[in-house]
Short mmCIF file of C-alpha atoms and ligand atoms in Angstrom, two decimals:
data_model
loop_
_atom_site.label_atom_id
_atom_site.label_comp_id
_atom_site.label_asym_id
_atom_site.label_seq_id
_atom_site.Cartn_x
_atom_site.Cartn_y
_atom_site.Cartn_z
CA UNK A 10 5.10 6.12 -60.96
CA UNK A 11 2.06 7.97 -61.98
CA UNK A 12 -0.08 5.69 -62.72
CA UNK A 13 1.09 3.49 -59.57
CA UNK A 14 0.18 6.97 -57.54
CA UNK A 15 -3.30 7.51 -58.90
CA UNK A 16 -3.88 3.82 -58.40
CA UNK A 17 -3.05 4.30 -54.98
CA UNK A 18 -5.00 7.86 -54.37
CA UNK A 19 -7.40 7.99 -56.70
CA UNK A 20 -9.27 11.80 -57.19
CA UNK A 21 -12.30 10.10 -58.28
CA UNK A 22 -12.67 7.08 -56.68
CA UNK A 23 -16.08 5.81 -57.71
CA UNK A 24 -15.40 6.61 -61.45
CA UNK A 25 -11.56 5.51 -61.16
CA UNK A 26 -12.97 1.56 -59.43
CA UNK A 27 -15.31 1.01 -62.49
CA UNK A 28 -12.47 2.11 -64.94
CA UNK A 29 -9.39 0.84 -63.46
CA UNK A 30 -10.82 -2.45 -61.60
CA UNK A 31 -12.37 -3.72 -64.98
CA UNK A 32 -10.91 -7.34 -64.19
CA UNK A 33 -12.73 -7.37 -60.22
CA UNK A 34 -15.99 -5.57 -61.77
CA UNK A 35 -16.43 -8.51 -64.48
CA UNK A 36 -16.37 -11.23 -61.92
CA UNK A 37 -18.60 -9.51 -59.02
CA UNK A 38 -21.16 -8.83 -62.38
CA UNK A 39 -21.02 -12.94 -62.56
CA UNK A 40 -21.53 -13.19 -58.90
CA UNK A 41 -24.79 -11.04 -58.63
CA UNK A 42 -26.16 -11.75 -62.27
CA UNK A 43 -29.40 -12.49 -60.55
CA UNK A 44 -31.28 -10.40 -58.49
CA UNK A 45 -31.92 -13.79 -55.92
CA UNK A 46 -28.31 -14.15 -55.79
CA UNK A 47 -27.34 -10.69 -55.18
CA UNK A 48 -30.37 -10.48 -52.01
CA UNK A 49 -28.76 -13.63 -50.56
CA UNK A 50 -25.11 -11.76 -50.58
CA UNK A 51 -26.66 -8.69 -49.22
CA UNK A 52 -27.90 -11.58 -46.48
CA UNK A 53 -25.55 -13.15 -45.60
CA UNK A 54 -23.03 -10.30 -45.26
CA UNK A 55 -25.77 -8.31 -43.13
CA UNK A 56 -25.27 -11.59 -40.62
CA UNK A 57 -21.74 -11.48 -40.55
CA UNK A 58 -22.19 -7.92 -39.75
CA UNK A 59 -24.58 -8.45 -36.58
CA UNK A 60 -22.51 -11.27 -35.95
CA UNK A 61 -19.21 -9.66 -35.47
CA UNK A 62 -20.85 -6.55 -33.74
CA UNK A 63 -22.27 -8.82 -30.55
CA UNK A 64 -19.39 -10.46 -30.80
CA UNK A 65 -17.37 -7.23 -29.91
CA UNK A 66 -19.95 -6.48 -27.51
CA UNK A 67 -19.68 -9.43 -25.48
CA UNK A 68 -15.60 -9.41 -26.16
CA UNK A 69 -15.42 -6.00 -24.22
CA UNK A 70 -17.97 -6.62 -21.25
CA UNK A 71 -16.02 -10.33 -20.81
CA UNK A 72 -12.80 -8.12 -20.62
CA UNK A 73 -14.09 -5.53 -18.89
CA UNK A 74 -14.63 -7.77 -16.46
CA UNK A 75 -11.95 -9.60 -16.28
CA UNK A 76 -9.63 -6.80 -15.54
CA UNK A 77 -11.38 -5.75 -12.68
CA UNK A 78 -9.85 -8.07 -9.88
CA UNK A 79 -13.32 -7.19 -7.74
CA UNK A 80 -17.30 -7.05 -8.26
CA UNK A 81 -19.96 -9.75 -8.48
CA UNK A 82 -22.10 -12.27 -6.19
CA UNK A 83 -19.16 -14.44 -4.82
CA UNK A 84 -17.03 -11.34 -4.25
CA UNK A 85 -19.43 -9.58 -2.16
CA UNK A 86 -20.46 -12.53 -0.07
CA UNK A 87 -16.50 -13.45 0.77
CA UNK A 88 -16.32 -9.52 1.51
CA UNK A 89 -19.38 -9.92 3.95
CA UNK A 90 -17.87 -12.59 5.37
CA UNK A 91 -14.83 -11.63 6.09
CA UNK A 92 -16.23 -7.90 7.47
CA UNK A 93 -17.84 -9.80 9.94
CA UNK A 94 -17.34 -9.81 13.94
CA UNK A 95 -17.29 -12.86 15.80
CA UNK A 96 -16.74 -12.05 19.02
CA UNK A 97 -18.92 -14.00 21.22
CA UNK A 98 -22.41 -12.91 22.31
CA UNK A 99 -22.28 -10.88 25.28
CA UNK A 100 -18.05 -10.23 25.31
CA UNK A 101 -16.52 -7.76 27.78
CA UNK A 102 -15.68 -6.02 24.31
CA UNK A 103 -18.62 -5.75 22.74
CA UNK A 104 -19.92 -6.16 19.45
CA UNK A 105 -16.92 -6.25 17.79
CA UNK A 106 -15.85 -3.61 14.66
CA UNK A 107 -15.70 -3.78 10.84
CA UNK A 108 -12.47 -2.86 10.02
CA UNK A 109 -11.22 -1.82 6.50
CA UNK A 110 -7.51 -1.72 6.79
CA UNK A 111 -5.68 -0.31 3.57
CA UNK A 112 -2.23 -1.57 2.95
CA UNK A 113 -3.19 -5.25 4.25
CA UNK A 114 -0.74 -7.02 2.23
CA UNK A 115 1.84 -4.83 3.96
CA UNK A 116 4.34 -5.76 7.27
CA UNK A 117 2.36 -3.41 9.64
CA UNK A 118 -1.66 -3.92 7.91
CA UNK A 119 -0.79 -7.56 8.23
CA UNK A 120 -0.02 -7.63 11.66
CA UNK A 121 -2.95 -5.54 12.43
CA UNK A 122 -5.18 -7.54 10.12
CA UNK A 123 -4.16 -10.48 11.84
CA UNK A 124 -4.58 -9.17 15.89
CA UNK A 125 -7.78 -8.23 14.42
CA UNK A 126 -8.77 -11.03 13.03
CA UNK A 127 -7.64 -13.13 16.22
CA UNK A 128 -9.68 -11.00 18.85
CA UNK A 129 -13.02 -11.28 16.66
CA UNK A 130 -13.21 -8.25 14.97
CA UNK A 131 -14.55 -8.07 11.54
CA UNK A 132 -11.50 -7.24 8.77
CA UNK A 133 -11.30 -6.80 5.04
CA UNK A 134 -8.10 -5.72 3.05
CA UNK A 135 -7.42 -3.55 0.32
CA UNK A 136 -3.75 -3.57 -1.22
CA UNK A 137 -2.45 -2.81 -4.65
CA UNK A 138 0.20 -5.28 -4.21
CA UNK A 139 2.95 -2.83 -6.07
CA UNK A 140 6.45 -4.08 -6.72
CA UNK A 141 8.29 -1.38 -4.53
CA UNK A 142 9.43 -4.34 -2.59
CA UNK A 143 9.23 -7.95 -3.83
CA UNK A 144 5.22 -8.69 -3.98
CA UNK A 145 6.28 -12.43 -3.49
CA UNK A 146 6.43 -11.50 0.03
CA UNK A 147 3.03 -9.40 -0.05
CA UNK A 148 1.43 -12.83 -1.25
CA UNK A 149 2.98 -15.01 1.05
CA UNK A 150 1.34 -12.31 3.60
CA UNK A 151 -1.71 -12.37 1.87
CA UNK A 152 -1.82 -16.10 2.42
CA UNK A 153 -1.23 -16.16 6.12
CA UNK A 154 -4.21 -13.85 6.28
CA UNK A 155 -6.30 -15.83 4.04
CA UNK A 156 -5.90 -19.02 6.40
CA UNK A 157 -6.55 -16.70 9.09
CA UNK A 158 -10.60 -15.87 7.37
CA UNK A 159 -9.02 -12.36 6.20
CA UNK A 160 -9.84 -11.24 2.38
CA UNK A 161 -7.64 -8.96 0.85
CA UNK A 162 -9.52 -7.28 -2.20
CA UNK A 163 -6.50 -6.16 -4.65
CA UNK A 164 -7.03 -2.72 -5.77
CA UNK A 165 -5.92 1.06 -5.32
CA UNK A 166 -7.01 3.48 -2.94
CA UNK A 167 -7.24 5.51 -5.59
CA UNK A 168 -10.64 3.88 -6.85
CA UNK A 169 -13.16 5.51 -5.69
CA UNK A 170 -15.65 3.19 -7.22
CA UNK A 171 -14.10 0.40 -5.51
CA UNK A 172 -14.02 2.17 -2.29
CA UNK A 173 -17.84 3.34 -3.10
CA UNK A 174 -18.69 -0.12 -3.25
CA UNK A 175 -16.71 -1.60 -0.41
CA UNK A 176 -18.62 0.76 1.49
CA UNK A 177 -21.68 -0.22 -0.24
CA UNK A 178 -21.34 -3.63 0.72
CA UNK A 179 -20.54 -3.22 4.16
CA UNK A 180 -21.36 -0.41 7.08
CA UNK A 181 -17.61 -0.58 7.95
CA UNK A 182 -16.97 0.93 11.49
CA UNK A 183 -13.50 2.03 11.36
CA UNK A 184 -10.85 2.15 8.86
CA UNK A 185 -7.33 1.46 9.57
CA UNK A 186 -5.78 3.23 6.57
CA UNK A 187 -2.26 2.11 6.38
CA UNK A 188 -1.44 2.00 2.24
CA UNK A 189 1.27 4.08 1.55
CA UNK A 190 4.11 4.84 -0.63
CA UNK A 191 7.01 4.15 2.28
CA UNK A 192 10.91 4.48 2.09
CA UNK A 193 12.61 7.77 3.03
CA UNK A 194 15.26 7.72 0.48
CA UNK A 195 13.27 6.55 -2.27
CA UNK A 196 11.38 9.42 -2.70
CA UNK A 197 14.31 11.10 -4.51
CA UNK A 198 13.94 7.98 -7.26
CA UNK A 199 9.99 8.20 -7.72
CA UNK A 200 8.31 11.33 -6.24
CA UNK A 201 5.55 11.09 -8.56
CA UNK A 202 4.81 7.80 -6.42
CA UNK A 203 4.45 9.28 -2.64
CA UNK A 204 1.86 11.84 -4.79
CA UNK A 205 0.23 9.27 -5.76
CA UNK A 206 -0.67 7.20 -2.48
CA UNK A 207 0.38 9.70 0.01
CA UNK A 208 -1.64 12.58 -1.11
CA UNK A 209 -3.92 11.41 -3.86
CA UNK A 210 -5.09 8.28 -2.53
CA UNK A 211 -5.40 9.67 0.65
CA UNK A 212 -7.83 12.21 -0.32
CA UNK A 213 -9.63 9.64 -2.55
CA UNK A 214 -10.40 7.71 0.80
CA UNK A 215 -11.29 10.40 2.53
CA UNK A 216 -14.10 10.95 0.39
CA UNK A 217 -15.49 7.73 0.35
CA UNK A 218 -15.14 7.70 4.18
CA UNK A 219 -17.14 11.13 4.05
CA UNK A 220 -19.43 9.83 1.49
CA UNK A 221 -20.25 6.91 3.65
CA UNK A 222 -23.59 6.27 5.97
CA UNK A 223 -22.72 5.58 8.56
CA UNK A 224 -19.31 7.25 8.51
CA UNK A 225 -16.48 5.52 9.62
CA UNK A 226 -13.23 6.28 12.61
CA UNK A 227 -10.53 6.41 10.91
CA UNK A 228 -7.13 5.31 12.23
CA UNK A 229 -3.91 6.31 10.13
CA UNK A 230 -0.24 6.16 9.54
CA UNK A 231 2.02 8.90 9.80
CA UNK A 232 5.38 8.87 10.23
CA UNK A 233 8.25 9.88 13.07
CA UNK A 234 9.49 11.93 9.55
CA UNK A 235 7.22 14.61 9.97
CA UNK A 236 9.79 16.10 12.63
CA UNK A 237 12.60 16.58 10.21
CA UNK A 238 14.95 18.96 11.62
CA UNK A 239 13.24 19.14 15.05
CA UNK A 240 16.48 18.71 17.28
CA UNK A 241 14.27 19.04 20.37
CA UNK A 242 14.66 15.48 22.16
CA UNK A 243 12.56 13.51 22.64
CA UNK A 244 10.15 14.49 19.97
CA UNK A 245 7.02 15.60 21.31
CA UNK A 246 3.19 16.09 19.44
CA UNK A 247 3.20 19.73 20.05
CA UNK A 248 6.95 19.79 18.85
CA UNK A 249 7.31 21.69 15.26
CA UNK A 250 6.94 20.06 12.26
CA UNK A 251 7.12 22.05 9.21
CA UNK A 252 10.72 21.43 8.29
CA UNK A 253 10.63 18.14 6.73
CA UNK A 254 13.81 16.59 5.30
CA UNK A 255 12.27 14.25 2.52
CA UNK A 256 9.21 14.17 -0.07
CA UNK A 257 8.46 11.29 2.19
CA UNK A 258 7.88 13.29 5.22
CA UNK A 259 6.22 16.28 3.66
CA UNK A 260 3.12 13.92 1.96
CA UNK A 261 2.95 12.45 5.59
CA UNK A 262 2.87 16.52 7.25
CA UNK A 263 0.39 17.25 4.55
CA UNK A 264 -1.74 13.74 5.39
CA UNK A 265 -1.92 15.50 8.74
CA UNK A 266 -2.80 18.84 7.97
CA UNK A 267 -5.56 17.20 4.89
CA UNK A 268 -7.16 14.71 7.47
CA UNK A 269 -7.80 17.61 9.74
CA UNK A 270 -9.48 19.43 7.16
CA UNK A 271 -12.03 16.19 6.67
CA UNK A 272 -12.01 16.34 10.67
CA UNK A 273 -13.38 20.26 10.20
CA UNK A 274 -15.49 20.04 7.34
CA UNK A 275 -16.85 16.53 7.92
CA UNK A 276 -17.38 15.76 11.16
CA UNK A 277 -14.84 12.40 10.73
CA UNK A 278 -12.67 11.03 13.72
CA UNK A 279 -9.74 11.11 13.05
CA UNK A 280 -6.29 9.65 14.93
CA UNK A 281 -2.90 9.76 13.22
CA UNK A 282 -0.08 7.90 13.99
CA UNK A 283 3.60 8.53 13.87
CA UNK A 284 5.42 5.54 13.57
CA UNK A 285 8.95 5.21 14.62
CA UNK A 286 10.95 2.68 12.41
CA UNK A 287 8.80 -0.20 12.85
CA UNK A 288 10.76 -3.23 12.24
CA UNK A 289 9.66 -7.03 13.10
CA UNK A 290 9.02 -10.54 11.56
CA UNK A 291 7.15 -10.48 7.78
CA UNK A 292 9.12 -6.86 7.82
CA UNK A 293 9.62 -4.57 4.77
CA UNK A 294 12.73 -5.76 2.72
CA UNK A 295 13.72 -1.96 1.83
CA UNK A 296 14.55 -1.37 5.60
CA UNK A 297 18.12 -0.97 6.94
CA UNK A 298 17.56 -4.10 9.74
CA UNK A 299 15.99 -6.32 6.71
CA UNK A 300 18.59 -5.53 3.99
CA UNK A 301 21.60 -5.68 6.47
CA UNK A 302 20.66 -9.20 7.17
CA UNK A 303 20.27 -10.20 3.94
CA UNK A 304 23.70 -9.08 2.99
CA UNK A 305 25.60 -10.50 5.94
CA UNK A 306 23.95 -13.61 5.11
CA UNK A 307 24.66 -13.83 1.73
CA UNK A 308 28.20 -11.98 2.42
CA UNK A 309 27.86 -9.29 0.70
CA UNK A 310 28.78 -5.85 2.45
CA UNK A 311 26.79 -3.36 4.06
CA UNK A 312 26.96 0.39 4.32
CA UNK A 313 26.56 1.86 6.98
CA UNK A 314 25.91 5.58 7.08
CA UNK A 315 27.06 8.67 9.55
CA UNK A 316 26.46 11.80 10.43
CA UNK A 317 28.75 14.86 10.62
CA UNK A 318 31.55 15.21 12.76
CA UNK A 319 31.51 11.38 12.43
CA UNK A 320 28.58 10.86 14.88
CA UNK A 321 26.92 7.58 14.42
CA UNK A 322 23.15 7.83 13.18
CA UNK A 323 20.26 6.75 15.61
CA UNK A 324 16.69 5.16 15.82
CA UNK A 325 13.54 4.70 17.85
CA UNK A 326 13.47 1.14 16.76
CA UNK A 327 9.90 -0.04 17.61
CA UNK A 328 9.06 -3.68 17.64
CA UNK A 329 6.11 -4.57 15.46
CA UNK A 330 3.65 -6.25 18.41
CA UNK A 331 3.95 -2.67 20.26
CA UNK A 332 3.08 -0.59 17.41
CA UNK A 333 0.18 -3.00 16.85
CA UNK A 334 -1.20 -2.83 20.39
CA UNK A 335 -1.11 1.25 19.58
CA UNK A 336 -2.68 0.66 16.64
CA UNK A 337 -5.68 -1.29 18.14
CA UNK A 338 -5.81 1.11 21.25
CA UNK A 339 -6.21 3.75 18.80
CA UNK A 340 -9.15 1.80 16.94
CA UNK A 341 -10.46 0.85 20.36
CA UNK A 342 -10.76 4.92 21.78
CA UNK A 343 -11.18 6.50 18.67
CA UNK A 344 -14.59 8.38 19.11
CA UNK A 345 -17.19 8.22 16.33
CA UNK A 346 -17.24 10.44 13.33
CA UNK A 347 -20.07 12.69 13.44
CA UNK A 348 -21.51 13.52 9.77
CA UNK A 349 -24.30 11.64 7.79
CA UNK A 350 -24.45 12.47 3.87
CA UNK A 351 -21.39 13.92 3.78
CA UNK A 352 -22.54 16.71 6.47
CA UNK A 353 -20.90 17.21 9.80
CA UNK A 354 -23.41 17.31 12.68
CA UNK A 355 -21.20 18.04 15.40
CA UNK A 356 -17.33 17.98 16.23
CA UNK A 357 -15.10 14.75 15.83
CA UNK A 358 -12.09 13.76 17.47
CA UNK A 359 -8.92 14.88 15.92
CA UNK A 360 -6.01 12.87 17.45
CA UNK A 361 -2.35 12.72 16.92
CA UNK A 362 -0.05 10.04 19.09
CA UNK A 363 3.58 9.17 18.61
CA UNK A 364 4.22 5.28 18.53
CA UNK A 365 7.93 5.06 19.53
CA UNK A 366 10.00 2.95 21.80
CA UNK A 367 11.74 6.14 23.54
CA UNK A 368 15.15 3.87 23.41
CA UNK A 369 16.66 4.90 20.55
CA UNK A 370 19.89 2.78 19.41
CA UNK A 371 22.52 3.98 17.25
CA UNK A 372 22.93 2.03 13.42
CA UNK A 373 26.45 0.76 14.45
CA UNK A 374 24.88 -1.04 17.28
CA UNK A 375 21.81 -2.24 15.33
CA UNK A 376 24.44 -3.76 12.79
CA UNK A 377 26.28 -5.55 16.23
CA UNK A 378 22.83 -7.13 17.41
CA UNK A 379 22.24 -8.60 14.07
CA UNK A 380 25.96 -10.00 13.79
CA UNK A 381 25.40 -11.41 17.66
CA UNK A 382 22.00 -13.24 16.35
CA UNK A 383 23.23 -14.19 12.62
CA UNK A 384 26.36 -15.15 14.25
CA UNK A 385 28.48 -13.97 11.12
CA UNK A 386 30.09 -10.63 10.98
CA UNK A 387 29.51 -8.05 8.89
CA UNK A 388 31.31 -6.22 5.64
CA UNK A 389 31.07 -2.85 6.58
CA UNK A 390 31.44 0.23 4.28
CA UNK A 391 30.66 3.17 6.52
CA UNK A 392 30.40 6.27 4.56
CA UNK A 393 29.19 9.83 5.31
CA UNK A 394 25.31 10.10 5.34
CA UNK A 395 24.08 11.74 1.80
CA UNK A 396 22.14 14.29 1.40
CA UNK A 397 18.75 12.26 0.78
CA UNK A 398 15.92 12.97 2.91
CA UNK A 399 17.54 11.35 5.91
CA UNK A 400 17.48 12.54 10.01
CA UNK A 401 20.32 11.81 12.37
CA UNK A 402 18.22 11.04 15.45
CA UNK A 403 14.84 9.92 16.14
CA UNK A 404 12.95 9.58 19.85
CA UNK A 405 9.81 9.65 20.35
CA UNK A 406 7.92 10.87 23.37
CA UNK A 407 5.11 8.63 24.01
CA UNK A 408 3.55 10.37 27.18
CA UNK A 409 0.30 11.29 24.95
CA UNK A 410 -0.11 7.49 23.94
CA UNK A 411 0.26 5.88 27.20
CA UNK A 412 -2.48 8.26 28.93
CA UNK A 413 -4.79 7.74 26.32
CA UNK A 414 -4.43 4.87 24.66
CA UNK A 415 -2.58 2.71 27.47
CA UNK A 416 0.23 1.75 25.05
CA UNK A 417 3.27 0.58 26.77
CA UNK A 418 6.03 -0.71 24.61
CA UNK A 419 7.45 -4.12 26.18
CA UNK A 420 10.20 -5.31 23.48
CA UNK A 421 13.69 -3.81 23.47
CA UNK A 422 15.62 -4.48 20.22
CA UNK A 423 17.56 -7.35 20.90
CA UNK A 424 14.92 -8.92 21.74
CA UNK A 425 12.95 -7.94 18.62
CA UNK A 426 15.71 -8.22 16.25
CA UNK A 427 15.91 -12.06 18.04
CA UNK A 428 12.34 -12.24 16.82
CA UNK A 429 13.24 -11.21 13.30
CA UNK A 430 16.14 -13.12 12.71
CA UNK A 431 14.19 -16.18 13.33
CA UNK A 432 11.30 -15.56 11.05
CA UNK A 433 13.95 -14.38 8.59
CA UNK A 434 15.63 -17.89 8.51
CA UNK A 435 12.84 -19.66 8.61
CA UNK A 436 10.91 -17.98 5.73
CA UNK A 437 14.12 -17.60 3.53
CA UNK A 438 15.11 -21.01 4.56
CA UNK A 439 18.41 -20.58 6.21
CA UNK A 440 18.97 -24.12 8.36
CA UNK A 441 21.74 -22.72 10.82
CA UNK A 442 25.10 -22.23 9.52
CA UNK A 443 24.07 -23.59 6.12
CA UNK A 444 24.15 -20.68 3.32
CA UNK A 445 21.24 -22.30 1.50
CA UNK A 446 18.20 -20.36 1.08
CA UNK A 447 15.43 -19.74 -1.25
CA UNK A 448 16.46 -16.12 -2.00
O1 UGA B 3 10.05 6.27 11.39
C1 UGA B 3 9.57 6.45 10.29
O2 UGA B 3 8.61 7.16 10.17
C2 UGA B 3 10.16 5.83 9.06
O3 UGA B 3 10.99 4.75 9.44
C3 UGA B 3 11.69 4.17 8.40
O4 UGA B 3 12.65 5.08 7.89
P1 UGA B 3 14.10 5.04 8.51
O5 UGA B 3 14.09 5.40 9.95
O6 UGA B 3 14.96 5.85 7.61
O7 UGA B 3 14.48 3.47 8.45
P2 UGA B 3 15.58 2.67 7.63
O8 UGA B 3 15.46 2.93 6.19
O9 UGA B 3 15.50 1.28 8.07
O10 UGA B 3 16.94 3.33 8.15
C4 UGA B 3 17.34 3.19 9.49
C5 UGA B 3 18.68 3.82 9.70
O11 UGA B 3 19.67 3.10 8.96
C6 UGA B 3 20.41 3.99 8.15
N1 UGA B 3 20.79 3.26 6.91
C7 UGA B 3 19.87 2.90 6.00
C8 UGA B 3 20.20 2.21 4.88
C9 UGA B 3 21.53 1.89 4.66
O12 UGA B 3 21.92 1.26 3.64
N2 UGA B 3 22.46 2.26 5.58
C10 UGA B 3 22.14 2.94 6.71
O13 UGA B 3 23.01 3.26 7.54
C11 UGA B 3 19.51 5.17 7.90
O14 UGA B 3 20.29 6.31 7.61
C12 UGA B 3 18.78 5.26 9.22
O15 UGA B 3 19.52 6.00 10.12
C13 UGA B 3 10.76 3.70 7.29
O16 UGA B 3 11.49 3.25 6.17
C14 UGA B 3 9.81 4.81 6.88
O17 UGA B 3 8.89 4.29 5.94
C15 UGA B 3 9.13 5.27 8.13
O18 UGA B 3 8.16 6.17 7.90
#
């Protein structure tokens, strides 16, 4: 065991090799008997050396590059591309913007993208293309914007470099930031998550937006959540909103209060928008309206949750095309931002608007719209609302947002749902009253 041990660990190890290694010493002596031999090793194995160093070298630039999805020649001249406007010389509209819109690959960025897109406006995307919800469905959005001339660079707001360089590439006009970590309830799963795009990445944009020459507008998504336990109906702007129920809503209150210090410091314009439960074609699957019908389809039951005292929950339910005319109103009247090299040189807008439909509709009667256009009835468990993050009511006053931005929602929610349920069949590949589908 000794012997094995010293063998092992040797105290001396130059004098302990010649000793113990006898049998290896008398064979490399026969290798380098001759000087010439012994220069020729020496050689060879200073090759192999410089060899396998470059070797390494070009092994870590090649995967260096490969792992970043962005960067190089082609890249920049599809970005170009696809940043720029082509309205036609001499439109009633103008020029035409540069739009980067954040959270492209997502239901309301792809809308917006896509209005964008088909007015002649100039639009690039950046999404991560996380699996909160199925990314399938980001691609296949992705892909509708791609055939539409829309390029969707895949990467995090939280790379700055990337964001640097997006800027670098192009004097975007606006930015229509709209990445997020969404879902009310979820927060209570993954907090460290709504940190993460909700507060980090929004700040991480922010900079590059302040870093930028010339400095962009910037248009952004908040959320009817900021009101939390406001019970004064309908919600207005100036109504308070520093009682949120969920993680969710508090990174959206503190979006508000941290864009507003960029607005101060900065000189950027700045409009935030409070959506109220946006729902529509190419929706988000994590919804209530999207998950309901995909369990009634597949007949599977729902659950439906209410308040106390057995009062049914209720929602603003805003159709997608409305919340997209807001959101290109806002881009349309949003003044410039007023810094240059990250100084401000005179005050910027600082806007708020609520996005609603001002018609809210209680879950029970969302659940009966769906049944009428599915035309199969729901399972339904209906259980008390847990304590998660949730409201009971949402309405939104949109008074502010019609004066200034001219928005005027048009579609009630049978009609949208009627919308939905259509795209929903048709993308999932439901042939009426067949249960076949591709999910
Ligand atoms: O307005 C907003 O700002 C928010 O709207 C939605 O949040 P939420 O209104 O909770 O929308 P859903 O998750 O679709 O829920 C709608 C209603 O259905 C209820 N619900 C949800 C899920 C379920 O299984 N059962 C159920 O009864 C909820 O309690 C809620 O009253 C979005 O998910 C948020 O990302 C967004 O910011």
């Amino acid at each position: 065991m000794r012997v094995l041990e010293e063998d092992l660990f040797p105290s001396t190890p130059g004098k302990v090799k010649i000793e113990r290694a006898g049998a290896m010493n008398r064979q490399l002596h026969r290798c380098f008997a001759s000087t010439s031999t012994m220069f020729l090793w020496a050689l060879f194995l200073v090759a192999m050396t410089a060899s396998y160093l470059s070797f390494q070298s070009f092994v870590d630039t090649s995967s260096k590059y490969l792992a970043a999805s962005w960067g190089g020649l082609h890249w920049e001249r599809q970005i170009r591309a696809s940043a720029a406007p082509r309205r036609p010389p001499g439109s009633a509209a103008g020029a035409g913007m540069s739009v980067l819109v954040t959270g492209a690959a997502g239901f309301v960025g792809t809308h917006c993208s896509l209005a964008l897109r088909k007015r002649g406006d100039g639009v690039v995307g950046v999404d991560n293309f996380n699996a909160y919800y199925d990314p399938s469905l980001k691609k296949a959005r992705r892909a509708l914007l791609a055939s539409h001339g829309v390029f969707i660079v895949e990467g995090d707001i939280n790379d700055g470099r990337l964001l640097a360089k997006l800027f670098d590439v192009v004097p975007f006009t606006h930015v229509l930031h709209l990445a997020a970590q969404a879902g009310v309830r979820y927060a209570m799963q993954n907090p460290a998550s709504y940190v993460h795009s909700n507060i980090a990445g929004l700040v991480t944009l922010l900079e590059a937006c302040k870093d930028a020459d010339p400095q962009p507008a910037i248009v952004w998504a908040s959320s009817s959540s900021v009101y939390g336990l406001n019970d004064k109906v309908p919600f207005s702007e100036r109504d308070r909103t520093d009682q949120p129920a969920s993680l969710y809503a508090a990174t959206k209150k503190a979006g508000e209060e941290i864009t507003h210090t960029y607005n101060h410091i900065y000189g950027l314009s700045i409009t935030g928008l409070r959506f109220f439960t946006v729902y529509g074609p190419w929706g988000r699957p994590d919804m209530a309206y999207f998950s309901f019908t995909r369990n009634i389809l597949q007949g599977k039951p729902i659950t439906v949750y209410r308040g106390k005292d057995r009062v049914d929950l209720a929602r603003d339910f805003t159709y997608i095309d409305d919340i997209v005319k807001g959101c290109l109103g806002s881009l349309d009247t949003a003044g410039k931002s007023t810094g240059t090299g990250g100084k401000k040189r005179g005050p910027a807008p600082y806007r708020i608007f609520n996005l609603g439909n001002t018609a809210p509709v209680t879950v029970p009667n969302l659940v009966s719209i769906l049944e009428k256009h599915l035309r199969v009835k729901a399972k339904k468990n209906v259980v008390e609302m847990p304590g998660n993050g949730d409201v009971p009511f949402t309405h939104a006053n949109i008074t502010l947002a019609r004066q200034q931005l001219g928005y005027k929602p048009t579609t009630n929610l049978d009609v949208g749902l009627k919308k939905f349920v259509k795209w929903y069949q048709s993308y999932y590949g439901y042939t009426r009253g067949s249960k076949n589908s591709r999910q």
